[in-house]
Amino acid sequence: MKAILTGNEAAAWGARLSRPKVIAAYPITPQTSIIETIAAFIANGEMDARYIRVESEHSAMAACIAAQNTGVRTYTATSAHGLALMHEVLMWASGARLPIVMSVVNRAMAPPWSVWTDQLDTMAERDSGWIQVYTQNNQEVLDSIIMSYKIAEKHNILLPTMVIEDAFILSHTSEGVDIPEQKKVDDFLGEYEPAFKLDPDEPAGFGSLIMPEGPYMEFRYKMALAMEDARSEIRKVVEEYNQVFGREYAPFVEEYKTEDADAVMVVIGTIGSTAKDVVDRMREKGKKVGVARVRYFRPFPAEELRKIAKGAKMIGVVDRSYSFGPGADLFAETKSVLYGHADIPVKNYVMGLGGRDITPRIIEKVFDDMLSVAKDGVVDKEVEWVGLQGDERWS
Amino acid sequence: MSVLLPEDPTPIAKVPSTENKTGGWRTFRPVIHYEKCIRCYICWKFCPDAAIYFASPDAHAAPKEALSKFDTVEINYDFCKGCGICANECPAKAIELVLEESAEGDEE
Amino acid sequence: MMKKLTIPEEEHMLSGHTACLGCGATIAMRYVLKALGKNTILSIPACCWAVIPGVYPHRTLDVPLLYTAFEVTGAAISGIREALDAMGKEDVNVVGFAGDGGTADIGLQALSAAMERGHNVFYIMYDNEAYMNTGIQRSGSTPMGAWTTTTPGGKKRMYKWEPKKNVAEIMVAHNIPYVATATIAYPEDMIAKLKRAKEIKGPKFFQILSPCPTGWRHPPDKTVEISRLAVQTNMFPLYEVINGKYKISIKPKNPKPVKEYLRLQGRFRHLTEDEIEMIQKNVDENWKALLKKERCSQEE
Ligand SMILES: Cc1ncc(C[n+]2csc(CCOP(=O)(O)OP(=O)(O)O)c2C)c(N)n1
Ligand code: SF4
Ligand code: SF4
Ligand code: SF4
Ligand SMILES: [Mg+2]
């Protein structure tokens, strides 16, 4: 069924089609319309789920953890401050190995207050043990939720998953979306089979104390293995989904004209769409540029990026967040996986913070800068903040 | 590489704590003087370690004929931590707390 | 086999747990499970009871137990309840079992919301009147005059002088169908209340005074005696509030002076006669207020 949906409506549809039994959620701009749409689905009898209208995001995640541990599929959604408030229990969900699926609508962190897109909120949770998939359009939002349940629920994975969309650019913008048939989704996902559950017939304590000589470290190692195993499961599930539902998702990195590119821009989220248009325009002028849009930030697509770097003369990494470390997160991790594999310059472009518009014109200027780095073979300035007020270079 | 990994994905504690013999914590040992015990089960009721259990009526002599048809109680010294609540609560003053070393000496 | 027992014989708390000698919170758990039986799922946040079941892979309870973060008990039991109901398992009891810190302080928000939403759950606050797991720091539920490690005595007198937060009353204000206080010296009373509550659909809240020899600085054999004195001095009155109607469970004919309760505990050792007098006055006022509430709520 074709429909015109905002990103948030698409997220609500993704949840609806996946048939979670318990939903616990708390409103925050720009996530709110996800949970309102779901409330309407339930009120109309279109969705059979218990909806816990919790008093905070911390409780939303805690209730999902408890419900999932009791043996049912769960769903929640949040943004920025809500995600930050969840931080403690995000770690709990992954450590408890509960395949919860959550939508996160990227929003800037305050102060100053800003409800617009910025990826610091999810980047700050990169070490929470959650799988993270970033989307580029509303169709991908919907599809990724369904795929995420299937991947996360595999008994060799059991890691919760964030399906991430940019605020407003996706969340509140309408696009044509193909809503898959319920029957097809049911067949694709199957009944939820918990790997373990709270059961009065099998008394057990979930999450008890472990001494340093106990297997704490081993349980963490098992999580690391699961995140590694997720690579092959993601590949399989994405392929299957493409086949069943007629899509063309690349599992980890969506490449656009990278094969013969001198300068490849590595991006995440909706910047990908803008960048692709700019690439077309620049190619017409004979400039050899390409885009690699990272979908999964966790697990991090190390092999894929190394392969891309093999043919390129330089890599420019665009981050819509800043981490106060050696550059922003996507840059730092890209550079670290390339180390020892590709001896080419890597430069970080920090832009679009707090929802500042990333225009084709700015992207083109960044590409030009990248091409000059490719030509010189050296990075003049490793971390470049692009588009600061008063800086004429980018306008 | 052969590392030893737990089977479960997350800690799921299934082994009964009765593997853990907390009797070793004891400084004082409660000793029941059965000739005073009126089989009221108050000690059983209040024991925080669930270390008092029922024994058959004839396991110990009763102070009175009328009581001899009732179950008697015994202390499981594998688990009793020697808190003394049973002795403090016993209405018949039938439980005596003795220092653990001297109690051991007395036994055999 | 023949015996006359006043509480159920069934036992769902095993020996071999790691609570201190004479731990009152452990006795409370024993009774709760005797009353509710095996068809129960428990949720326990950070607190002494997160450690008492022992180190992995040990368990000391014959029912499934979900360990959780410190402040989430209200949310966790909501999640368990809704999941069970979604699976058609409406007969399973869902019990949050949390300390006074996890209830009166850091977990109050989640608790309040869970009670307001009206889930069919038990919330049991085992009240040992301080943060014991972290080594006896003051909580909102610490009584007036008590020593704790964050209200120590010193050259400048300190101690905890703010009155104990009345969590049971906060719960009554949520208009939930069942609120009760209980303490371990009165197991028959506690178990009868739990069984009564079990018949009621909706949120049920219990505050169970659970003496802690380690934190209250009393000999471990005095745990039950102190619990009894708390009731006999009106320090901790036993009552229940069913659909807004108060019923005091025990009305001591001649209440004992609070001094008898206080002097058994090291945490009150520093108190002067004047201070004891002040605490006595506070206890008397609270008792009078409770009698009045009982009278008014029964009047219609
Ligand atoms: C968010 C958070 N803050 C602090 C702690 C440390 N902490 C663990 S248990 C505890 C005190 C528990 O007190 P209470 O709820 O009264 O239970 P008790 O230990 O007294 O039985 C504290 C402060 C924690 N686990 N989590
Ligand atoms: S409390 Fe005393 S009298 Fe009663 S059963 Fe125990 S030992 Fe016997
Ligand atoms: S001393 Fe304490 S632990 Fe031992 S049997 Fe008596 S009450 Fe139980
Ligand atoms: S500190 Fe107190 S409440 Fe905690 S286990 Fe020890 S006696 Fe029990
Ligand atoms: Mg406490």
mmCIF file of N, CA and C in Angstrom, chain B residues 8-96:
data_model
loop_
_atom_site.group_PDB
_atom_site.id
_atom_site.type_symbol
_atom_site.label_atom_id
_atom_site.label_comp_id
_atom_site.label_asym_id
_atom_site.label_seq_id
_atom_site.Cartn_x
_atom_site.Cartn_y
_atom_site.Cartn_z
ATOM 1 N N ASP B 8 24.816 -19.016 29.140
ATOM 2 C CA ASP B 8 23.759 -18.025 28.981
ATOM 3 C C ASP B 8 24.334 -16.724 28.427
ATOM 4 N N PRO B 9 23.500 -15.935 27.740
ATOM 5 C CA PRO B 9 23.992 -14.668 27.215
ATOM 6 C C PRO B 9 24.166 -13.603 28.295
ATOM 7 N N THR B 10 23.423 -13.732 29.375
ATOM 8 C CA THR B 10 23.442 -12.739 30.450
ATOM 9 C C THR B 10 23.365 -13.525 31.752
ATOM 10 N N PRO B 11 23.839 -12.980 32.877
ATOM 11 C CA PRO B 11 23.805 -13.767 34.114
ATOM 12 C C PRO B 11 22.395 -14.175 34.524
ATOM 13 N N ILE B 12 22.123 -15.439 34.523
ATOM 14 C CA ILE B 12 20.847 -15.970 34.977
ATOM 15 C C ILE B 12 21.169 -16.920 36.116
ATOM 16 N N ALA B 13 20.898 -16.472 37.340
ATOM 17 C CA ALA B 13 21.314 -17.219 38.534
ATOM 18 C C ALA B 13 20.297 -18.299 38.856
ATOM 19 N N LYS B 14 20.716 -19.546 38.751
ATOM 20 C CA LYS B 14 19.784 -20.651 38.928
ATOM 21 C C LYS B 14 20.157 -21.576 40.077
ATOM 22 N N VAL B 15 21.354 -21.470 40.607
ATOM 23 C CA VAL B 15 21.812 -22.436 41.604
ATOM 24 C C VAL B 15 21.316 -22.040 42.996
ATOM 25 N N PRO B 16 20.584 -22.926 43.666
ATOM 26 C CA PRO B 16 20.062 -22.572 44.996
ATOM 27 C C PRO B 16 21.179 -22.166 45.958
ATOM 28 N N SER B 17 20.892 -21.152 46.743
ATOM 29 C CA SER B 17 21.910 -20.636 47.661
ATOM 30 C C SER B 17 22.240 -21.631 48.764
ATOM 31 N N THR B 18 21.496 -22.719 48.838
ATOM 32 C CA THR B 18 21.797 -23.713 49.872
ATOM 33 C C THR B 18 23.165 -24.358 49.643
ATOM 34 N N GLU B 19 23.790 -24.032 48.505
ATOM 35 C CA GLU B 19 25.193 -24.448 48.300
ATOM 36 C C GLU B 19 26.110 -23.687 49.245
ATOM 37 N N ASN B 20 25.614 -22.549 49.673
ATOM 38 C CA ASN B 20 26.438 -21.641 50.467
ATOM 39 C C ASN B 20 26.195 -21.898 51.955
ATOM 40 N N LYS B 21 27.112 -22.562 52.607
ATOM 41 C CA LYS B 21 26.902 -22.958 54.007
ATOM 42 C C LYS B 21 27.277 -21.806 54.938
ATOM 43 N N THR B 22 26.266 -21.045 55.320
ATOM 44 C CA THR B 22 26.530 -19.848 56.119
ATOM 45 C C THR B 22 26.743 -20.169 57.608
ATOM 46 N N GLY B 23 26.637 -21.443 57.969
ATOM 47 C CA GLY B 23 26.883 -21.832 59.359
ATOM 48 C C GLY B 23 28.274 -21.425 59.827
ATOM 49 N N GLY B 24 29.186 -21.308 58.876
ATOM 50 C CA GLY B 24 30.547 -20.927 59.221
ATOM 51 C C GLY B 24 30.654 -19.516 59.786
ATOM 52 N N TRP B 25 29.632 -18.701 59.619
ATOM 53 C CA TRP B 25 29.668 -17.313 60.114
ATOM 54 C C TRP B 25 29.490 -17.249 61.630
ATOM 55 N N ARG B 26 29.030 -18.354 62.220
ATOM 56 C CA ARG B 26 28.514 -18.326 63.583
ATOM 57 C C ARG B 26 29.568 -18.053 64.655
ATOM 58 N N THR B 27 29.247 -17.190 65.593
ATOM 59 C CA THR B 27 30.066 -17.042 66.787
ATOM 60 C C THR B 27 29.356 -17.750 67.938
ATOM 61 N N PHE B 28 28.030 -17.536 67.989
ATOM 62 C CA PHE B 28 27.239 -18.213 69.023
ATOM 63 C C PHE B 28 26.373 -19.276 68.386
ATOM 64 N N ARG B 29 26.233 -20.386 69.099
ATOM 65 C CA ARG B 29 25.428 -21.483 68.580
ATOM 66 C C ARG B 29 24.188 -21.622 69.445
ATOM 67 N N PRO B 30 23.009 -21.547 68.826
ATOM 68 C CA PRO B 30 21.790 -21.759 69.609
ATOM 69 C C PRO B 30 21.610 -23.263 69.863
ATOM 70 N N VAL B 31 21.390 -23.608 71.105
ATOM 71 C CA VAL B 31 21.193 -25.020 71.451
ATOM 72 C C VAL B 31 19.828 -25.151 72.109
ATOM 73 N N ILE B 32 19.003 -26.054 71.577
ATOM 74 C CA ILE B 32 17.653 -26.220 72.128
ATOM 75 C C ILE B 32 17.688 -27.213 73.280
ATOM 76 N N HIS B 33 17.151 -26.786 74.408
ATOM 77 C CA HIS B 33 16.997 -27.724 75.532
ATOM 78 C C HIS B 33 15.590 -28.296 75.434
ATOM 79 N N TYR B 34 15.516 -29.471 74.862
ATOM 80 C CA TYR B 34 14.211 -30.028 74.510
ATOM 81 C C TYR B 34 13.316 -30.280 75.724
ATOM 82 N N GLU B 35 13.926 -30.442 76.863
ATOM 83 C CA GLU B 35 13.104 -30.694 78.050
ATOM 84 C C GLU B 35 12.277 -29.457 78.408
ATOM 85 N N LYS B 36 12.640 -28.303 77.814
ATOM 86 C CA LYS B 36 11.848 -27.097 78.079
ATOM 87 C C LYS B 36 10.959 -26.708 76.900
ATOM 88 N N CYS B 37 11.227 -27.283 75.739
ATOM 89 C CA CYS B 37 10.575 -26.831 74.502
ATOM 90 C C CYS B 37 9.090 -27.192 74.460
ATOM 91 N N ILE B 38 8.249 -26.174 74.296
ATOM 92 C CA ILE B 38 6.802 -26.404 74.287
ATOM 93 C C ILE B 38 6.241 -26.503 72.861
ATOM 94 N N ARG B 39 7.127 -26.640 71.886
ATOM 95 C CA ARG B 39 6.735 -26.883 70.479
ATOM 96 C C ARG B 39 5.746 -25.808 69.969
ATOM 97 N N CYS B 40 6.105 -24.569 70.222
ATOM 98 C CA CYS B 40 5.239 -23.459 69.812
ATOM 99 C C CYS B 40 5.617 -22.917 68.435
ATOM 100 N N TYR B 41 6.812 -23.253 67.966
ATOM 101 C CA TYR B 41 7.310 -22.893 66.624
ATOM 102 C C TYR B 41 7.594 -21.397 66.424
ATOM 103 N N ILE B 42 7.646 -20.684 67.518
ATOM 104 C CA ILE B 42 7.969 -19.256 67.401
ATOM 105 C C ILE B 42 9.381 -19.069 66.846
ATOM 106 N N CYS B 43 10.281 -19.913 67.271
ATOM 107 C CA CYS B 43 11.653 -19.815 66.749
ATOM 108 C C CYS B 43 11.665 -20.032 65.234
ATOM 109 N N TRP B 44 10.926 -21.043 64.785
ATOM 110 C CA TRP B 44 10.816 -21.334 63.332
ATOM 111 C C TRP B 44 10.286 -20.118 62.577
ATOM 112 N N LYS B 45 9.287 -19.494 63.196
ATOM 113 C CA LYS B 45 8.611 -18.384 62.557
ATOM 114 C C LYS B 45 9.552 -17.201 62.298
ATOM 115 N N PHE B 46 10.396 -16.911 63.274
ATOM 116 C CA PHE B 46 11.192 -15.679 63.163
ATOM 117 C C PHE B 46 12.596 -15.861 62.587
ATOM 118 N N CYS B 47 13.017 -17.071 62.348
ATOM 119 C CA CYS B 47 14.414 -17.254 61.904
ATOM 120 C C CYS B 47 14.659 -16.593 60.550
ATOM 121 N N PRO B 48 15.590 -15.621 60.480
ATOM 122 C CA PRO B 48 15.831 -14.917 59.218
ATOM 123 C C PRO B 48 16.562 -15.784 58.205
ATOM 124 N N ASP B 49 17.089 -16.900 58.636
ATOM 125 C CA ASP B 49 17.834 -17.742 57.706
ATOM 126 C C ASP B 49 17.095 -19.023 57.351
ATOM 127 N N ALA B 50 15.842 -19.101 57.715
ATOM 128 C CA ALA B 50 15.041 -20.298 57.451
ATOM 129 C C ALA B 50 15.833 -21.545 57.838
ATOM 130 N N ALA B 51 16.493 -21.462 58.986
ATOM 131 C CA ALA B 51 17.404 -22.549 59.399
ATOM 132 C C ALA B 51 16.787 -23.457 60.452
ATOM 133 N N ILE B 52 15.520 -23.227 60.779
ATOM 134 C CA ILE B 52 14.858 -24.101 61.751
ATOM 135 C C ILE B 52 13.814 -24.914 61.003
ATOM 136 N N TYR B 53 13.853 -26.201 61.193
ATOM 137 C CA TYR B 53 12.926 -27.059 60.448
ATOM 138 C C TYR B 53 12.197 -27.984 61.417
ATOM 139 N N PHE B 54 11.157 -28.626 60.917
ATOM 140 C CA PHE B 54 10.347 -29.510 61.759
ATOM 141 C C PHE B 54 10.931 -30.920 61.756
ATOM 142 N N ALA B 55 10.813 -31.557 62.911
ATOM 143 C CA ALA B 55 11.266 -32.948 63.015
ATOM 144 C C ALA B 55 10.115 -33.759 63.615
ATOM 145 N N SER B 56 10.158 -35.062 63.450
ATOM 146 C CA SER B 56 9.042 -35.890 63.906
ATOM 147 C C SER B 56 8.881 -35.799 65.429
ATOM 148 N N PRO B 57 7.656 -35.962 65.906
ATOM 149 C CA PRO B 57 7.357 -35.757 67.329
ATOM 150 C C PRO B 57 8.284 -36.542 68.260
ATOM 151 N N ASP B 58 8.662 -37.716 67.855
ATOM 152 C CA ASP B 58 9.478 -38.526 68.771
ATOM 153 C C ASP B 58 10.980 -38.321 68.587
ATOM 154 N N ALA B 59 11.358 -37.368 67.780
ATOM 155 C CA ALA B 59 12.793 -37.109 67.615
ATOM 156 C C ALA B 59 13.431 -36.630 68.916
ATOM 157 N N HIS B 60 12.619 -35.980 69.735
ATOM 158 C CA HIS B 60 13.134 -35.531 71.036
ATOM 159 C C HIS B 60 12.054 -35.751 72.082
ATOM 160 N N ALA B 61 12.472 -35.974 73.331
ATOM 161 C CA ALA B 61 11.496 -36.165 74.403
ATOM 162 C C ALA B 61 10.779 -34.845 74.660
ATOM 163 N N ALA B 62 9.468 -34.910 74.923
ATOM 164 C CA ALA B 62 8.695 -33.704 75.190
ATOM 165 C C ALA B 62 8.604 -33.483 76.704
ATOM 166 N N PRO B 63 8.529 -32.222 77.106
ATOM 167 C CA PRO B 63 8.422 -31.961 78.543
ATOM 168 C C PRO B 63 7.086 -32.447 79.113
ATOM 169 N N LYS B 64 6.072 -32.483 78.260
ATOM 170 C CA LYS B 64 4.752 -32.906 78.738
ATOM 171 C C LYS B 64 4.158 -33.881 77.754
ATOM 172 N N GLU B 65 3.410 -34.891 78.280
ATOM 173 C CA GLU B 65 2.796 -35.902 77.429
ATOM 174 C C GLU B 65 1.940 -35.262 76.323
ATOM 175 N N ALA B 66 1.158 -34.237 76.698
ATOM 176 C CA ALA B 66 0.232 -33.593 75.762
ATOM 177 C C ALA B 66 0.955 -33.046 74.535
ATOM 178 N N LEU B 67 2.232 -32.688 74.703
ATOM 179 C CA LEU B 67 2.984 -32.099 73.590
ATOM 180 C C LEU B 67 3.585 -33.141 72.666
ATOM 181 N N SER B 68 3.630 -34.389 73.120
ATOM 182 C CA SER B 68 4.446 -35.374 72.405
ATOM 183 C C SER B 68 3.858 -35.781 71.058
ATOM 184 N N LYS B 69 2.629 -35.395 70.808
ATOM 185 C CA LYS B 69 2.095 -35.727 69.483
ATOM 186 C C LYS B 69 2.436 -34.654 68.430
ATOM 187 N N PHE B 70 2.956 -33.535 68.910
ATOM 188 C CA PHE B 70 3.295 -32.463 67.970
ATOM 189 C C PHE B 70 4.723 -32.601 67.447
ATOM 190 N N ASP B 71 4.911 -32.105 66.235
ATOM 191 C CA ASP B 71 6.267 -32.081 65.673
ATOM 192 C C ASP B 71 7.192 -31.283 66.585
ATOM 193 N N THR B 72 8.428 -31.627 66.542
ATOM 194 C CA THR B 72 9.405 -30.844 67.283
ATOM 195 C C THR B 72 10.234 -30.038 66.266
ATOM 196 N N VAL B 73 11.150 -29.229 66.725
ATOM 197 C CA VAL B 73 11.974 -28.430 65.801
ATOM 198 C C VAL B 73 13.452 -28.773 65.977
ATOM 199 N N GLU B 74 14.185 -28.569 64.902
ATOM 200 C CA GLU B 74 15.641 -28.729 64.971
ATOM 201 C C GLU B 74 16.292 -27.570 64.227
ATOM 202 N N ILE B 75 17.524 -27.311 64.579
ATOM 203 C CA ILE B 75 18.252 -26.215 63.929
ATOM 204 C C ILE B 75 19.219 -26.791 62.913
ATOM 205 N N ASN B 76 19.219 -26.228 61.738
ATOM 206 C CA ASN B 76 20.157 -26.661 60.705
ATOM 207 C C ASN B 76 21.429 -25.817 60.841
ATOM 208 N N TYR B 77 22.443 -26.426 61.453
ATOM 209 C CA TYR B 77 23.662 -25.674 61.723
ATOM 210 C C TYR B 77 24.496 -25.406 60.470
ATOM 211 N N ASP B 78 24.105 -25.991 59.356
ATOM 212 C CA ASP B 78 24.785 -25.659 58.097
ATOM 213 C C ASP B 78 24.519 -24.207 57.728
ATOM 214 N N PHE B 79 23.369 -23.707 58.176
ATOM 215 C CA PHE B 79 22.947 -22.370 57.740
ATOM 216 C C PHE B 79 22.762 -21.359 58.863
ATOM 217 N N CYS B 80 22.437 -21.837 60.067
ATOM 218 C CA CYS B 80 22.212 -20.926 61.192
ATOM 219 C C CYS B 80 23.420 -20.028 61.376
ATOM 220 N N LYS B 81 23.179 -18.701 61.361
ATOM 221 C CA LYS B 81 24.285 -17.753 61.513
ATOM 222 C C LYS B 81 24.493 -17.350 62.963
ATOM 223 N N GLY B 82 23.637 -17.835 63.845
ATOM 224 C CA GLY B 82 23.804 -17.555 65.270
ATOM 225 C C GLY B 82 23.352 -16.175 65.685
ATOM 226 N N CYS B 83 22.323 -15.646 65.036
ATOM 227 C CA CYS B 83 21.878 -14.292 65.370
ATOM 228 C C CYS B 83 21.253 -14.226 66.758
ATOM 229 N N GLY B 84 20.663 -15.321 67.199
ATOM 230 C CA GLY B 84 20.083 -15.363 68.544
ATOM 231 C C GLY B 84 18.641 -14.914 68.623
ATOM 232 N N ILE B 85 18.022 -14.597 67.486
ATOM 233 C CA ILE B 85 16.614 -14.182 67.518
ATOM 234 C C ILE B 85 15.768 -15.287 68.140
ATOM 235 N N CYS B 86 16.021 -16.537 67.749
ATOM 236 C CA CYS B 86 15.227 -17.661 68.267
ATOM 237 C C CYS B 86 15.309 -17.705 69.793
ATOM 238 N N ALA B 87 16.512 -17.542 70.316
ATOM 239 C CA ALA B 87 16.690 -17.603 71.770
ATOM 240 C C ALA B 87 15.976 -16.435 72.438
ATOM 241 N N ASN B 88 16.076 -15.268 71.833
ATOM 242 C CA ASN B 88 15.440 -14.082 72.405
ATOM 243 C C ASN B 88 13.918 -14.189 72.395
ATOM 244 N N GLU B 89 13.377 -14.836 71.368
ATOM 245 C CA GLU B 89 11.920 -14.902 71.213
ATOM 246 C C GLU B 89 11.298 -16.124 71.875
ATOM 247 N N CYS B 90 12.065 -17.160 72.163
ATOM 248 C CA CYS B 90 11.498 -18.396 72.714
ATOM 249 C C CYS B 90 10.782 -18.118 74.038
ATOM 250 N N PRO B 91 9.490 -18.369 74.094
ATOM 251 C CA PRO B 91 8.741 -18.040 75.311
ATOM 252 C C PRO B 91 9.092 -18.971 76.467
ATOM 253 N N ALA B 92 9.663 -20.141 76.168
ATOM 254 C CA ALA B 92 9.984 -21.108 77.228
ATOM 255 C C ALA B 92 11.445 -21.023 77.657
ATOM 256 N N LYS B 93 12.149 -20.071 77.105
ATOM 257 C CA LYS B 93 13.597 -19.925 77.381
ATOM 258 C C LYS B 93 14.308 -21.261 77.176
ATOM 259 N N ALA B 94 13.908 -21.937 76.076
ATOM 260 C CA ALA B 94 14.457 -23.276 75.840
ATOM 261 C C ALA B 94 15.712 -23.255 74.980
ATOM 262 N N ILE B 95 16.048 -22.058 74.438
ATOM 263 C CA ILE B 95 17.221 -22.005 73.560
ATOM 264 C C ILE B 95 18.334 -21.233 74.255
ATOM 265 N N GLU B 96 19.485 -21.854 74.276
ATOM 266 C CA GLU B 96 20.636 -21.231 74.927
ATOM 267 C C GLU B 96 21.685 -20.925 73.867
#
